[in-house]
Amino acid sequence: AQRVTQPEKLLSVFKGAPVELKCNYSYSGSPELFWYVQYSRQRLQLLLRHISRESIKGFTADLNKGETSFHLKKPFAQEEDSAMYYCALSEETSGSRLTFGEGTQLTVNP
Amino acid sequence: EAGVTQFPSHSVIEKGQTVTLRCDPISGHDNLYWYRRVMGKEIKFLLHFVKESKQDESGMPNNRFLAERTGGTYSTLKVQPAELEDSGVYFCASSQGVGTGNYGETQYFGPGTRLLVL
């Protein structure tokens, strides 16, 4: 079965510092990878998806099939980036349901 | 355009009671999903509707959970009888989809219902 691992439950950085939120997955097929974000008192929302190859709010994520990773990166963190970040996967044989990691709580300190 | 809505936002019940959660998807979205996050754990898939049909209910934990989507619009998730381990946040999501839903499609989440079973 597919699995998504986010090794860090908590991550704290200072404003302006680079940030990387790690995500590893186990699945042998061709998954679709996502990063979802939940800001304080807001609903879960899509941040970016690998197939779009876009940068949202300065964040990027590259799918590395060799390392089965989809780490989320931002070169200069901002205080408003503080939120809960979830890596998620969907794969063709199980329809469109999402498999989530446990999430990483990012805090960006002033 | 209104997003996915869920009712109630919070529910506190005693073990053995019944609770019904409601989800209204974005208008026109054929796909509706239920997920839940038990404290300290990851968000887990429960089931997936395509219109009024259950496409995938492999994540439903047991037969105390019953989900319906009559008419292919809103959905309800009933827990009867509730147990302590059912406590958590129940999320609903919807996506537009074509037919059985596209893997890789963006899902839009509701604010969740916080359920506490005492």
mmCIF file of C-alpha atoms in Angstrom:
data_model
loop_
_atom_site.group_PDB
_atom_site.id
_atom_site.type_symbol
_atom_site.label_atom_id
_atom_site.label_comp_id
_atom_site.label_asym_id
_atom_site.label_seq_id
_atom_site.Cartn_x
_atom_site.Cartn_y
_atom_site.Cartn_z
ATOM 1 C CA ALA A 1 0.000 0.000 0.000
ATOM 2 C CA GLN A 2 1.113 3.534 -0.628
ATOM 3 C CA ARG A 3 2.540 5.507 2.267
ATOM 4 C CA VAL A 4 3.614 9.114 2.773
ATOM 5 C CA THR A 5 6.176 10.034 5.399
ATOM 6 C CA GLN A 6 6.903 13.481 6.734
ATOM 7 C CA PRO A 7 9.756 12.941 9.190
ATOM 8 C CA GLU A 8 9.464 16.297 10.956
ATOM 9 C CA LYS A 9 6.355 17.039 12.991
ATOM 10 C CA LEU A 10 7.679 20.459 13.939
ATOM 11 C CA LEU A 11 9.989 22.790 12.056
ATOM 12 C CA SER A 12 11.051 26.226 13.196
ATOM 13 C CA VAL A 13 13.055 28.736 11.163
ATOM 14 C CA PHE A 14 13.742 32.441 11.245
ATOM 15 C CA LYS A 15 12.271 34.888 8.767
ATOM 16 C CA GLY A 16 14.428 35.114 5.661
ATOM 17 C CA ALA A 17 16.010 31.709 6.172
ATOM 18 C CA PRO A 18 15.590 28.889 3.666
ATOM 19 C CA VAL A 19 13.104 26.206 4.571
ATOM 20 C CA GLU A 20 12.679 22.637 3.405
ATOM 21 C CA LEU A 21 9.828 20.394 4.444
ATOM 22 C CA LYS A 22 10.593 16.781 3.726
ATOM 23 C CA CYS A 23 8.248 14.271 2.190
ATOM 24 C CA ASN A 24 9.000 10.701 1.172
ATOM 25 C CA TYR A 25 6.594 8.247 -0.315
ATOM 26 C CA SER A 26 6.464 4.565 -0.977
ATOM 27 C CA TYR A 27 4.693 3.561 -4.121
ATOM 28 C CA SER A 28 6.025 1.762 -7.123
ATOM 29 C CA GLY A 29 3.768 3.247 -9.760
ATOM 30 C CA SER A 30 3.347 6.790 -11.045
ATOM 31 C CA PRO A 31 1.811 8.802 -8.248
ATOM 32 C CA GLU A 32 0.540 12.317 -8.298
ATOM 33 C CA LEU A 33 2.036 14.310 -5.420
ATOM 34 C CA PHE A 34 0.549 17.321 -3.681
ATOM 35 C CA TRP A 35 1.328 19.729 -0.910
ATOM 36 C CA TYR A 36 -1.677 20.956 1.063
ATOM 37 C CA VAL A 37 -1.472 23.722 3.649
ATOM 38 C CA GLN A 38 -3.674 24.697 6.567
ATOM 39 C CA TYR A 39 -3.166 28.178 7.964
ATOM 40 C CA SER A 40 -4.446 28.987 11.429
ATOM 41 C CA ARG A 41 -8.258 28.997 11.526
ATOM 42 C CA GLN A 42 -8.495 28.276 7.808
ATOM 43 C CA ARG A 43 -9.409 25.182 5.869
ATOM 44 C CA LEU A 44 -7.028 22.798 4.216
ATOM 45 C CA GLN A 45 -6.104 24.075 0.772
ATOM 46 C CA LEU A 46 -3.930 22.986 -2.098
ATOM 47 C CA LEU A 47 -0.541 24.679 -2.190
ATOM 48 C CA LEU A 48 0.927 22.998 -5.210
ATOM 49 C CA ARG A 49 0.968 19.772 -7.175
ATOM 50 C CA HIS A 50 3.875 18.173 -8.923
ATOM 51 C CA ILE A 51 2.219 17.856 -12.297
ATOM 52 C CA SER A 52 1.760 21.622 -12.547
ATOM 53 C CA ARG A 53 5.463 22.321 -12.006
ATOM 54 C CA GLU A 54 4.598 25.752 -10.668
ATOM 55 C CA SER A 55 5.761 27.933 -7.830
ATOM 56 C CA ILE A 56 3.135 29.115 -5.382
ATOM 57 C CA LYS A 57 3.925 31.777 -2.775
ATOM 58 C CA GLY A 58 7.590 31.186 -3.494
ATOM 59 C CA PHE A 59 7.381 27.466 -2.734
ATOM 60 C CA THR A 60 8.570 24.786 -5.118
ATOM 61 C CA ALA A 61 8.655 21.022 -4.932
ATOM 62 C CA ASP A 62 10.454 18.602 -7.193
ATOM 63 C CA LEU A 63 9.474 15.006 -7.570
ATOM 64 C CA ASN A 64 12.527 12.781 -7.273
ATOM 65 C CA LYS A 65 11.466 9.311 -8.327
ATOM 66 C CA GLY A 66 14.856 7.813 -7.559
ATOM 67 C CA GLU A 67 14.693 8.929 -3.946
ATOM 68 C CA THR A 68 10.870 8.761 -3.860
ATOM 69 C CA SER A 69 10.791 12.245 -2.403
ATOM 70 C CA PHE A 70 8.763 15.404 -2.940
ATOM 71 C CA HIS A 71 10.350 17.946 -0.631
ATOM 72 C CA LEU A 72 8.849 21.431 -0.369
ATOM 73 C CA LYS A 73 11.295 24.314 -0.484
ATOM 74 C CA LYS A 74 11.321 28.062 -0.161
ATOM 75 C CA PRO A 75 14.513 30.114 -0.289
ATOM 76 C CA PHE A 76 13.361 32.885 2.069
ATOM 77 C CA ALA A 77 10.696 32.040 4.624
ATOM 78 C CA GLN A 78 8.129 34.643 5.676
ATOM 79 C CA GLU A 79 6.168 34.847 8.914
ATOM 80 C CA GLU A 80 2.923 34.295 6.999
ATOM 81 C CA ASP A 81 4.234 30.893 5.899
ATOM 82 C CA SER A 82 3.648 29.589 9.408
ATOM 83 C CA ALA A 83 1.107 26.799 8.991
ATOM 84 C CA MET A 84 0.570 23.045 8.944
ATOM 85 C CA TYR A 85 1.832 21.456 5.749
ATOM 86 C CA TYR A 86 0.674 18.087 4.479
ATOM 87 C CA CYS A 87 2.221 16.060 1.722
ATOM 88 C CA ALA A 88 -0.286 13.860 -0.091
ATOM 89 C CA LEU A 89 -0.343 11.288 -2.836
ATOM 90 C CA SER A 90 -2.904 9.851 -5.187
ATOM 91 C CA GLU A 91 -2.366 7.041 -7.587
ATOM 92 C CA GLU A 92 -4.172 5.732 -10.581
ATOM 93 C CA THR A 93 -5.130 2.302 -9.366
ATOM 94 C CA SER A 94 -6.940 3.548 -6.299
ATOM 95 C CA GLY A 95 -8.878 6.308 -7.960
ATOM 96 C CA SER A 96 -8.559 9.825 -6.728
ATOM 97 C CA ARG A 97 -8.407 9.355 -2.975
ATOM 98 C CA LEU A 98 -5.550 11.095 -1.208
ATOM 99 C CA THR A 99 -3.048 9.461 1.121
ATOM 100 C CA PHE A 100 -1.647 12.027 3.531
ATOM 101 C CA GLY A 101 1.482 12.278 5.587
ATOM 102 C CA GLU A 102 1.187 13.227 9.242
ATOM 103 C CA GLY A 103 1.975 16.847 8.521
ATOM 104 C CA THR A 104 4.707 19.290 9.503
ATOM 105 C CA GLN A 105 3.942 22.342 11.613
ATOM 106 C CA LEU A 106 6.125 25.142 10.286
ATOM 107 C CA THR A 107 6.786 28.155 12.462
ATOM 108 C CA VAL A 108 8.608 31.127 11.008
ATOM 109 C CA ASN A 109 9.976 33.348 13.744
ATOM 110 C CA PRO A 110 10.536 37.094 13.310
ATOM 111 C CA GLU B 1 -18.773 30.883 -5.212
ATOM 112 C CA ALA B 2 -19.364 29.139 -1.911
ATOM 113 C CA GLY B 3 -16.845 26.556 -0.928
ATOM 114 C CA VAL B 4 -17.445 23.200 0.672
ATOM 115 C CA THR B 5 -19.490 23.597 3.829
ATOM 116 C CA GLN B 6 -19.829 21.237 6.753
ATOM 117 C CA PHE B 7 -22.252 21.107 9.626
ATOM 118 C CA PRO B 8 -21.922 21.131 12.569
ATOM 119 C CA SER B 9 -18.545 22.700 13.169
ATOM 120 C CA HIS B 10 -18.292 20.961 16.543
ATOM 121 C CA SER B 11 -20.131 18.105 18.182
ATOM 122 C CA VAL B 12 -19.731 16.688 21.673
ATOM 123 C CA ILE B 13 -21.619 13.480 22.374
ATOM 124 C CA GLU B 14 -21.502 10.609 24.798
ATOM 125 C CA LYS B 15 -20.366 7.150 23.941
ATOM 126 C CA GLY B 16 -23.225 5.156 22.495
ATOM 127 C CA GLN B 17 -25.046 8.129 21.033
ATOM 128 C CA THR B 18 -25.593 8.839 17.378
ATOM 129 C CA VAL B 19 -24.161 11.753 15.438
ATOM 130 C CA THR B 20 -24.807 12.813 11.860
ATOM 131 C CA LEU B 21 -22.385 15.026 10.009
ATOM 132 C CA ARG B 22 -23.356 16.882 6.879
ATOM 133 C CA CYS B 23 -21.315 18.056 3.915
ATOM 134 C CA ASP B 24 -22.400 20.328 1.089
ATOM 135 C CA PRO B 25 -19.918 20.169 -1.786
ATOM 136 C CA ILE B 26 -19.209 22.895 -4.281
ATOM 137 C CA SER B 27 -22.118 23.101 -6.674
ATOM 138 C CA GLY B 28 -21.579 20.954 -9.733
ATOM 139 C CA HIS B 29 -18.877 18.799 -8.204
ATOM 140 C CA ASP B 30 -19.549 15.147 -8.876
ATOM 141 C CA ASN B 31 -16.899 13.809 -6.520
ATOM 142 C CA LEU B 32 -17.309 13.973 -2.781
ATOM 143 C CA TYR B 33 -14.834 12.577 -0.266
ATOM 144 C CA TRP B 34 -14.839 12.024 3.471
ATOM 145 C CA TYR B 35 -11.612 11.996 5.459
ATOM 146 C CA ARG B 36 -10.854 12.118 9.159
ATOM 147 C CA ARG B 37 -7.931 13.007 11.347
ATOM 148 C CA VAL B 38 -7.745 11.259 14.679
ATOM 149 C CA MET B 39 -5.623 13.161 17.197
ATOM 150 C CA GLY B 40 -1.936 12.721 16.590
ATOM 151 C CA LYS B 41 -2.463 10.791 13.400
ATOM 152 C CA GLU B 42 -2.543 11.581 9.727
ATOM 153 C CA ILE B 43 -5.621 12.513 7.741
ATOM 154 C CA LYS B 44 -7.147 9.279 6.493
ATOM 155 C CA PHE B 45 -9.506 8.598 3.637
ATOM 156 C CA LEU B 46 -12.916 7.203 4.509
ATOM 157 C CA LEU B 47 -14.897 7.066 1.285
ATOM 158 C CA HIS B 48 -15.557 8.570 -2.099
ATOM 159 C CA PHE B 49 -18.854 9.271 -3.848
ATOM 160 C CA VAL B 50 -19.292 9.884 -7.530
ATOM 161 C CA LYS B 51 -22.639 11.618 -7.689
ATOM 162 C CA GLU B 52 -24.878 9.408 -5.532
ATOM 163 C CA SER B 53 -22.823 6.221 -5.909
ATOM 164 C CA LYS B 54 -20.169 4.974 -3.526
ATOM 165 C CA GLN B 55 -17.066 4.676 -5.677
ATOM 166 C CA ASP B 56 -14.695 3.606 -2.915
ATOM 167 C CA GLU B 57 -15.557 2.937 0.698
ATOM 168 C CA SER B 58 -12.407 1.042 1.573
ATOM 169 C CA GLY B 59 -11.475 3.491 4.317
ATOM 170 C CA MET B 60 -14.647 3.140 6.365
ATOM 171 C CA PRO B 61 -13.501 1.750 9.714
ATOM 172 C CA ASN B 62 -16.501 -0.425 10.523
ATOM 173 C CA ASN B 63 -20.238 -0.793 10.115
ATOM 174 C CA ARG B 64 -20.972 1.840 12.725
ATOM 175 C CA PHE B 65 -20.299 4.383 9.992
ATOM 176 C CA LEU B 66 -22.908 5.007 7.318
ATOM 177 C CA ALA B 67 -22.514 7.531 4.526
ATOM 178 C CA GLU B 68 -25.162 8.625 2.080
ATOM 179 C CA ARG B 69 -25.414 11.054 -0.767
ATOM 180 C CA THR B 70 -28.992 11.033 -1.872
ATOM 181 C CA GLY B 71 -29.576 12.846 -5.141
ATOM 182 C CA GLY B 72 -25.892 13.368 -5.657
ATOM 183 C CA THR B 73 -25.802 16.674 -3.807
ATOM 184 C CA TYR B 74 -25.053 16.892 -0.099
ATOM 185 C CA SER B 75 -23.768 13.954 1.898
ATOM 186 C CA THR B 76 -24.265 12.757 5.439
ATOM 187 C CA LEU B 77 -21.999 10.613 7.569
ATOM 188 C CA LYS B 78 -23.695 8.924 10.495
ATOM 189 C CA VAL B 79 -21.853 7.313 13.358
ATOM 190 C CA GLN B 80 -24.050 4.948 15.360
ATOM 191 C CA PRO B 81 -23.250 4.115 18.089
ATOM 192 C CA ALA B 82 -20.298 6.429 18.617
ATOM 193 C CA GLU B 83 -17.201 5.144 20.419
ATOM 194 C CA LEU B 84 -14.387 7.033 22.107
ATOM 195 C CA GLU B 85 -11.971 6.291 19.265
ATOM 196 C CA ASP B 86 -14.269 8.050 16.801
ATOM 197 C CA SER B 87 -13.193 11.405 18.187
ATOM 198 C CA GLY B 88 -11.365 13.544 15.675
ATOM 199 C CA VAL B 89 -11.857 16.000 12.857
ATOM 200 C CA TYR B 90 -13.975 14.874 9.924
ATOM 201 C CA PHE B 91 -13.233 16.564 6.644
ATOM 202 C CA CYS B 92 -15.275 16.611 3.509
ATOM 203 C CA ALA B 93 -13.800 17.474 0.121
ATOM 204 C CA SER B 94 -15.170 17.761 -3.371
ATOM 205 C CA SER B 95 -13.779 17.846 -6.868
ATOM 206 C CA GLN B 96 -15.358 18.433 -10.218
ATOM 207 C CA GLY B 97 -14.374 15.177 -11.863
ATOM 208 C CA VAL B 98 -15.461 13.475 -14.990
ATOM 209 C CA GLY B 99 -17.031 10.072 -14.597
ATOM 210 C CA THR B 100 -15.238 8.248 -11.805
ATOM 211 C CA GLY B 101 -12.963 11.151 -10.948
ATOM 212 C CA ASN B 102 -9.489 11.935 -12.140
ATOM 213 C CA TYR B 103 -6.519 10.978 -10.049
ATOM 214 C CA GLY B 104 -4.448 14.076 -9.620
ATOM 215 C CA GLU B 105 -7.469 16.362 -9.574
ATOM 216 C CA THR B 106 -7.571 19.140 -7.006
ATOM 217 C CA GLN B 107 -9.823 18.448 -4.062
ATOM 218 C CA TYR B 108 -11.430 21.363 -2.211
ATOM 219 C CA PHE B 109 -11.829 20.859 1.492
ATOM 220 C CA GLY B 110 -14.441 21.975 3.939
ATOM 221 C CA PRO B 111 -13.574 23.423 7.347
ATOM 222 C CA GLY B 112 -14.128 20.104 9.082
ATOM 223 C CA THR B 113 -16.333 18.916 11.931
ATOM 224 C CA ARG B 114 -14.666 18.384 15.281
ATOM 225 C CA LEU B 115 -16.238 15.386 16.975
ATOM 226 C CA LEU B 116 -15.599 14.592 20.607
ATOM 227 C CA VAL B 117 -17.001 11.406 22.059
ATOM 228 C CA LEU B 118 -16.985 11.302 25.860
#
